[in-house]
Coordinates of C-alpha atoms and ligand atoms in Angstrom, one line a residue:
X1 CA 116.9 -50.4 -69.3
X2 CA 115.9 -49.2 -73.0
X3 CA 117.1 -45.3 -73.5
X4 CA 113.8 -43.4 -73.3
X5 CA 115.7 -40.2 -73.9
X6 CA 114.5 -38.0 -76.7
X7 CA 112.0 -40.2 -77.9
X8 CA 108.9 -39.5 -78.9
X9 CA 105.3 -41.0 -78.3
X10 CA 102.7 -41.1 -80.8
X11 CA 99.7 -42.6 -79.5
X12 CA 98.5 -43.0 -75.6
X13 CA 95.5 -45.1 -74.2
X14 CA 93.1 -43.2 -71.8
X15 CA 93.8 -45.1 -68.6
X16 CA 92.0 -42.6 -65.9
X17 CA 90.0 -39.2 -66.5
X18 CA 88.2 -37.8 -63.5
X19 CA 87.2 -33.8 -62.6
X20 CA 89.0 -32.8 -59.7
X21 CA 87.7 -29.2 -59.5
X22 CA 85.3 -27.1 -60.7
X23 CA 86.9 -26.6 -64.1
X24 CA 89.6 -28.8 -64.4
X25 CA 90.4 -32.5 -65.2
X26 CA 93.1 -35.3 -64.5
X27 CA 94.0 -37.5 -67.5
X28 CA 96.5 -40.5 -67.4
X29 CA 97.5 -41.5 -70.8
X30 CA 99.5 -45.0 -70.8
X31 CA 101.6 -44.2 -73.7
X32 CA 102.6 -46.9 -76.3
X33 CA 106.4 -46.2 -75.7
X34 CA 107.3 -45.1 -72.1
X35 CA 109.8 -41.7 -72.6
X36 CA 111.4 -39.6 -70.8
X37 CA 109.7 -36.3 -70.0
X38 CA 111.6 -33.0 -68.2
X39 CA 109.6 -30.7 -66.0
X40 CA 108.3 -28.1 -68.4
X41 CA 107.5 -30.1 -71.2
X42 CA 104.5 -30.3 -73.1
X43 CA 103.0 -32.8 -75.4
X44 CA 100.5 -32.0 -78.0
X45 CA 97.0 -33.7 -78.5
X46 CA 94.7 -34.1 -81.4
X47 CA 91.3 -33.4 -80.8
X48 CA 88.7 -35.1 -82.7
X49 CA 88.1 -33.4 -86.2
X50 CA 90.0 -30.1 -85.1
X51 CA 93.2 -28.9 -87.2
X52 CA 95.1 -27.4 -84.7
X53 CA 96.9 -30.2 -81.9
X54 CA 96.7 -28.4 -78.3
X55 CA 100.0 -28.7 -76.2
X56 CA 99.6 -29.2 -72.4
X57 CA 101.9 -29.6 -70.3
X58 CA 102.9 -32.9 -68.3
X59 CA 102.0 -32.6 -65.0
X60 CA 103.1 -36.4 -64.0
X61 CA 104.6 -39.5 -65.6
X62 CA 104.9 -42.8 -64.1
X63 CA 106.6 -45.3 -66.1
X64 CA 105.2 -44.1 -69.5
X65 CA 102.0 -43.0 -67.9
X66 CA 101.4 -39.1 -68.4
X67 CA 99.0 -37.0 -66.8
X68 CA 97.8 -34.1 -67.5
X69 CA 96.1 -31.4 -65.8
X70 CA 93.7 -29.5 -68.2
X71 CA 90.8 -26.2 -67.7
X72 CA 88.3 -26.8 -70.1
X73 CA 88.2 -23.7 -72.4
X74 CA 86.8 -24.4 -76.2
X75 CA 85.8 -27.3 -77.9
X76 CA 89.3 -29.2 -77.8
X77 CA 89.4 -29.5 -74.3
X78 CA 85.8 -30.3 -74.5
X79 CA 87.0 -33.0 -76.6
X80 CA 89.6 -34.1 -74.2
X81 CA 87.2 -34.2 -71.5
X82 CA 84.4 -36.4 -73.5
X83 CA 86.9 -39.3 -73.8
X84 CA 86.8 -42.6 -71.6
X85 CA 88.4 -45.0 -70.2
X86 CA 90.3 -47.3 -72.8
X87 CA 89.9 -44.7 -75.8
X88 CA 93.0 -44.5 -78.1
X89 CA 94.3 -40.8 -78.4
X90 CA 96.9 -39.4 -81.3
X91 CA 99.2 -37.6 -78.7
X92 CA 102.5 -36.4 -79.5
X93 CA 105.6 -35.3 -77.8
X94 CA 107.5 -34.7 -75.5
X95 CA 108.4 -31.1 -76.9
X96 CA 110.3 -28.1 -75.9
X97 CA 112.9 -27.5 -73.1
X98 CA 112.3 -27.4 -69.8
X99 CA 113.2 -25.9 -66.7
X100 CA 116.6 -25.7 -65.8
X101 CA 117.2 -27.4 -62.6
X102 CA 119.9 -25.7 -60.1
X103 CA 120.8 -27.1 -57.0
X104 CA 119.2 -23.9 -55.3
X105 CA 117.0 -22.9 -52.8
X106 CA 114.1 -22.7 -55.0
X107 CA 110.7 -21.1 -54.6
X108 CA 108.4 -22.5 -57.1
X109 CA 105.4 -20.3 -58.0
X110 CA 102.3 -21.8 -59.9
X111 CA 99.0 -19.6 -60.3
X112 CA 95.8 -21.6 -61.6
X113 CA 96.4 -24.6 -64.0
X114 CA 99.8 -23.4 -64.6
X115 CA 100.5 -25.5 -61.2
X116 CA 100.9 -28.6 -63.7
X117 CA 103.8 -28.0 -64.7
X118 CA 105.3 -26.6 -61.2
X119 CA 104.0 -29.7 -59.5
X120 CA 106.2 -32.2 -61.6
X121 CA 109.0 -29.5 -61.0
X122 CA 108.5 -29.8 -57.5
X123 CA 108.9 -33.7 -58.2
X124 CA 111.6 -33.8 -59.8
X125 CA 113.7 -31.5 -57.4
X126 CA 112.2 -32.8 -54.2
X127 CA 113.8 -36.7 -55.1
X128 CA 117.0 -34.6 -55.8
X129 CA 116.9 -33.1 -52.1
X130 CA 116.9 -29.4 -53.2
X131 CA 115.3 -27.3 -50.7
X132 CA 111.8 -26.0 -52.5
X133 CA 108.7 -23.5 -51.3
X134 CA 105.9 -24.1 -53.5
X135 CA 103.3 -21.4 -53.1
X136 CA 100.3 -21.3 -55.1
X137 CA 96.9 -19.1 -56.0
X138 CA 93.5 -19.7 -57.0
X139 CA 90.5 -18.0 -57.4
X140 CA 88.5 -19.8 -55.2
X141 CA 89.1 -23.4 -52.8
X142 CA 87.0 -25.2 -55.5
X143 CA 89.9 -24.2 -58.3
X144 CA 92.3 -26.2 -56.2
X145 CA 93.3 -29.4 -57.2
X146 CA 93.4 -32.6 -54.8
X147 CA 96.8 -34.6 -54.9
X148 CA 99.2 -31.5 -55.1
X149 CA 101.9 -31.0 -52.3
X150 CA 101.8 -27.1 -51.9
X151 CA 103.0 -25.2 -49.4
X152 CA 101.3 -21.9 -49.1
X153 CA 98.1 -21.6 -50.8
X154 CA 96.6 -17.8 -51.7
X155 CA 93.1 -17.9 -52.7
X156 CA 91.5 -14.5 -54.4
X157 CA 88.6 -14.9 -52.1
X158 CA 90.1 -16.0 -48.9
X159 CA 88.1 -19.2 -49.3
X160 CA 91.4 -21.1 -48.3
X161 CA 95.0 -20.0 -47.4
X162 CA 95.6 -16.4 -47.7
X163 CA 93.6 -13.9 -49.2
X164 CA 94.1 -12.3 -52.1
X165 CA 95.8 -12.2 -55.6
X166 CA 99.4 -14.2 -55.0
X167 CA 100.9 -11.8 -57.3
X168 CA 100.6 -9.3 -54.5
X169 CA 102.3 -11.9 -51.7
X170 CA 105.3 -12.2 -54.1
X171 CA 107.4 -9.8 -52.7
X172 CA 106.6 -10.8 -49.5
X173 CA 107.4 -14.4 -50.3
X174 CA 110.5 -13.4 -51.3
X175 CA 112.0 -11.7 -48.5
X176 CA 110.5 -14.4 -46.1
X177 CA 111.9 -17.8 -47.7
X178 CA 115.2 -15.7 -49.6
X179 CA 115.2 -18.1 -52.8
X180 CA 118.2 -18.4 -55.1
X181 CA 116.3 -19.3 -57.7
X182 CA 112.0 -18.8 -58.9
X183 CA 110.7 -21.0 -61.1
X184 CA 107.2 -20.0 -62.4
X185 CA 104.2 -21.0 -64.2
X186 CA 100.9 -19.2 -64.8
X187 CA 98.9 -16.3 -66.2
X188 CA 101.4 -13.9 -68.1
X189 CA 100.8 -10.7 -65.3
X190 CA 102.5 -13.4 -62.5
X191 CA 105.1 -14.2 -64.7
X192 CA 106.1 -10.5 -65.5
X193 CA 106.0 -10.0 -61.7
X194 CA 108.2 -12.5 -61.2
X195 CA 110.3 -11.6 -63.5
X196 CA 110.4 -7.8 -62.2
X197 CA 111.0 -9.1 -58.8
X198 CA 114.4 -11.5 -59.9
X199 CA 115.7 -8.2 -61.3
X200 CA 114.8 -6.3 -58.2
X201 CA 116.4 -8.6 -55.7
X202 CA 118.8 -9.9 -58.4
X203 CA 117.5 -13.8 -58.5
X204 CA 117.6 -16.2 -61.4
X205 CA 114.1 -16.4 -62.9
X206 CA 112.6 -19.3 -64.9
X207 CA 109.0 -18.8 -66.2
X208 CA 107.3 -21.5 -68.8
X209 CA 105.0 -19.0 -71.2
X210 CA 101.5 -20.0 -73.0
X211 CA 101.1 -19.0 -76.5
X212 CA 98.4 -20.2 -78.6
X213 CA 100.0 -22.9 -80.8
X214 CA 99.8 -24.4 -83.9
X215 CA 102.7 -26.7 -85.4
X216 CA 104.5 -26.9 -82.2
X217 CA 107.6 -27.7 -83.6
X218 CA 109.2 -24.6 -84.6
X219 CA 108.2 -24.4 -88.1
X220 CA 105.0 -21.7 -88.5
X221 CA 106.4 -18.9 -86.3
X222 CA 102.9 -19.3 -84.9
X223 CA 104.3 -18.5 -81.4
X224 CA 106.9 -15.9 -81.0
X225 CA 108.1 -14.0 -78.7
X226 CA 110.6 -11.3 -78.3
X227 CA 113.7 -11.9 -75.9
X228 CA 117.1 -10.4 -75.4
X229 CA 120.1 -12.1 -76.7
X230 CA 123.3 -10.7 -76.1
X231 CA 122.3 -7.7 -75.9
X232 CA 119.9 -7.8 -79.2
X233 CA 116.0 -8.3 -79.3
X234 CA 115.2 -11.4 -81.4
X235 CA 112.5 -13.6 -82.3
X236 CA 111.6 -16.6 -80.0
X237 CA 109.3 -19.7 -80.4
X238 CA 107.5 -20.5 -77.4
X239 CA 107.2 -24.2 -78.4
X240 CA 110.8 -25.1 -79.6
X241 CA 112.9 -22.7 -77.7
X242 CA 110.6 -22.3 -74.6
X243 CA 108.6 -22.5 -73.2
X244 CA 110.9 -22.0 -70.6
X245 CA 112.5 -18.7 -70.6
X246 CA 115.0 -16.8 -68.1
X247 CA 112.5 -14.0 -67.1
X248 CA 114.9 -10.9 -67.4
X249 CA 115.3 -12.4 -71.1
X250 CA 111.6 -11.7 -71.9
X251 CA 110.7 -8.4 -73.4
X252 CA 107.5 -8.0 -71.9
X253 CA 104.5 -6.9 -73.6
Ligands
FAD1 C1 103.3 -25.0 -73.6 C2 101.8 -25.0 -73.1 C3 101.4 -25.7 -72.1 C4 100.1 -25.7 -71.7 N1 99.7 -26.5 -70.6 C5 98.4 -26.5 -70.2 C6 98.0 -27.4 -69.1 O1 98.8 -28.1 -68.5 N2 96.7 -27.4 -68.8 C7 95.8 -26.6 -69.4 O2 94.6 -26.6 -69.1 N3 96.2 -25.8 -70.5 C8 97.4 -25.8 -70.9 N4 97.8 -25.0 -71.9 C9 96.7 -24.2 -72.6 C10 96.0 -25.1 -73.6 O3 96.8 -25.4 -74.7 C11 94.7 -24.4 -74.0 O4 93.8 -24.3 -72.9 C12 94.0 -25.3 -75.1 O5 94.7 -25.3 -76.3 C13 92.6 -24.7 -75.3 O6 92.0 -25.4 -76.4 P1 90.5 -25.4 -76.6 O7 90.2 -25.9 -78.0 O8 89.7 -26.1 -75.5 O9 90.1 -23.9 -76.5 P2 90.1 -22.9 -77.8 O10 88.7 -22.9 -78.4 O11 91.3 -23.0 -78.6 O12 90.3 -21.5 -77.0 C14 89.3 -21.2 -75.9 C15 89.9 -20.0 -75.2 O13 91.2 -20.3 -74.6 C16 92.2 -19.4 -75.1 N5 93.4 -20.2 -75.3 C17 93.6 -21.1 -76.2 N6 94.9 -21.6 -76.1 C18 95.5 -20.9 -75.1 C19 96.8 -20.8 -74.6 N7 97.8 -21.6 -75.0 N8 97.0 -20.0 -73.5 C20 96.0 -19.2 -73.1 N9 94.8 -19.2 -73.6 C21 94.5 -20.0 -74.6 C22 91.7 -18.9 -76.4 O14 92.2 -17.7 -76.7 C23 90.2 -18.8 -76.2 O15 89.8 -17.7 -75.5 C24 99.1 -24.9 -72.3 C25 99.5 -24.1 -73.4 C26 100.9 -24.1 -73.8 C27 101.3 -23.3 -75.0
FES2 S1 103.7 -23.4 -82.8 FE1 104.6 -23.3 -84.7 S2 106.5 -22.3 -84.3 FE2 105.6 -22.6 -82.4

């Protein structure tokens, strides 16, 4: 077996793109070079005439086949969402860390298209046999994906699962299933309650951030953050360093 480890692809062939809810579409890419991808990690796309590349997440990868789950916002995922079946597409990656994997009780926690990232998680630690809760929330039944194994599904409008925000069932969630370990993905306000909640009942919190992007590879400063180091505030880049981060590391804005 070749050593797809730290490789990196350059160039993918649309093999599938389908809508598979209201907003959001599945694309497989067969890449040129299969690699090895960690949960957490994104790859970054060039779209069309646009400057900037757009880093999404991998949300599967089957023998050098990546998918990705993508919410069309602006004109690169409109872009994304024009191409077809058999188009060539200037992808790059695999790039920044990825969720650290403890064999943990784990409750996994994805919140709209940040599920993408959660879901390979869940993947990865379900063929390691480490006991997982993956609970989920949506605005509406129509925001939820087809083929995604969740657990406990929160809907804003009750339209499926529970109702109501799941950033108000966290707490709840984590008395009830007793996690060693959260891993999280989604908009900023669930990962700050997550991360307020691991301190609060003193459990290890992994979140993977969004920050608009540019380079992607460390170099423009594009995407900082602030965390705590030894005791010290100092500068982070979402796309090299992260975008995994321990959630009490995170000064929150
Ligand atoms: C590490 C990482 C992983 C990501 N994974 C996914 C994924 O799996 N699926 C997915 O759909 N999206 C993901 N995103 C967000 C994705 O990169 C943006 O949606 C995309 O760049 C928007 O491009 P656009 O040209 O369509 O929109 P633009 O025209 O660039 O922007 C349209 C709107 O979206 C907002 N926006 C742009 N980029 C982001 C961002 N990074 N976070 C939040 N809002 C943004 C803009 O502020 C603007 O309001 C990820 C982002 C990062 C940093
Ligand atoms: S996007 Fe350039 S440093 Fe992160």
């Amino acid at each position: 077996m070749s050593d797809t480890k730290n490789k990196k692809i350059y160039k993918a062939k649309v093999a599938a793109i389908e809508k598979v809810t209201q907003s959001s579409f599945y694309i497989e890419l067969k890449c040129e070079n299969p690699v090895e991808v960690k949960a957490g990690q994104f790859v970054s796309i060039y779209c069309g005439g646009l400057t900037l590349r757009r880093p999404f997440s991998v949300f599967t990868n089957n023998n050098g086949n990546i998918g990705i789950l993508f919410k069309e916002r602006g004109k690169g995922t409109e872009y994304i969402k024009s191409l077809k079946v058999g188009d060539i597409v200037d992808l790059i990656g695999p790039f920044g860390n990825s969720f650290d994997i403890k064999n943990k009780k784990s409750l996994l926690i994805g919140a709209g298209i940040g599920v993408a990232p959660i879901s390979y998680l869940k993947e990865k630690l379900d063929k390691n046999g480490i006991t997982n809760t993956f609970a989920a929330g949506f605005l509406t039944k129509n925001e939820v994906p087809q083929k995604i194994n969740i657990d406990k599904i929160y809907t804003d409008d009750g339209s499926i699962g529970e109702k109501g925000s799941i950033i108000d069932y966290l707490e709840k969630l984590i008395q009830e299933i007793d996690p060693e370990i959260i891993y999280a993905c989604g908009p900023h306000i669930v990962l700050k309650t997550v991360a307020d909640l691991g301190i609060k009942y003193n459990i290890e919190t992994q979140v993977a951030m969004e920050k608009v992007m540019a380079c992607s590879i460390g170099v423009c400063r594009g995407c900082v953050i602030d965390v705590i180091k030894d005791g010290k505030t100092v500068n982070a880049s979402v796309c090299k360093d992260g975008p995994v981060f321990k959630g009490n590391e995170v000064v929150w804005q």
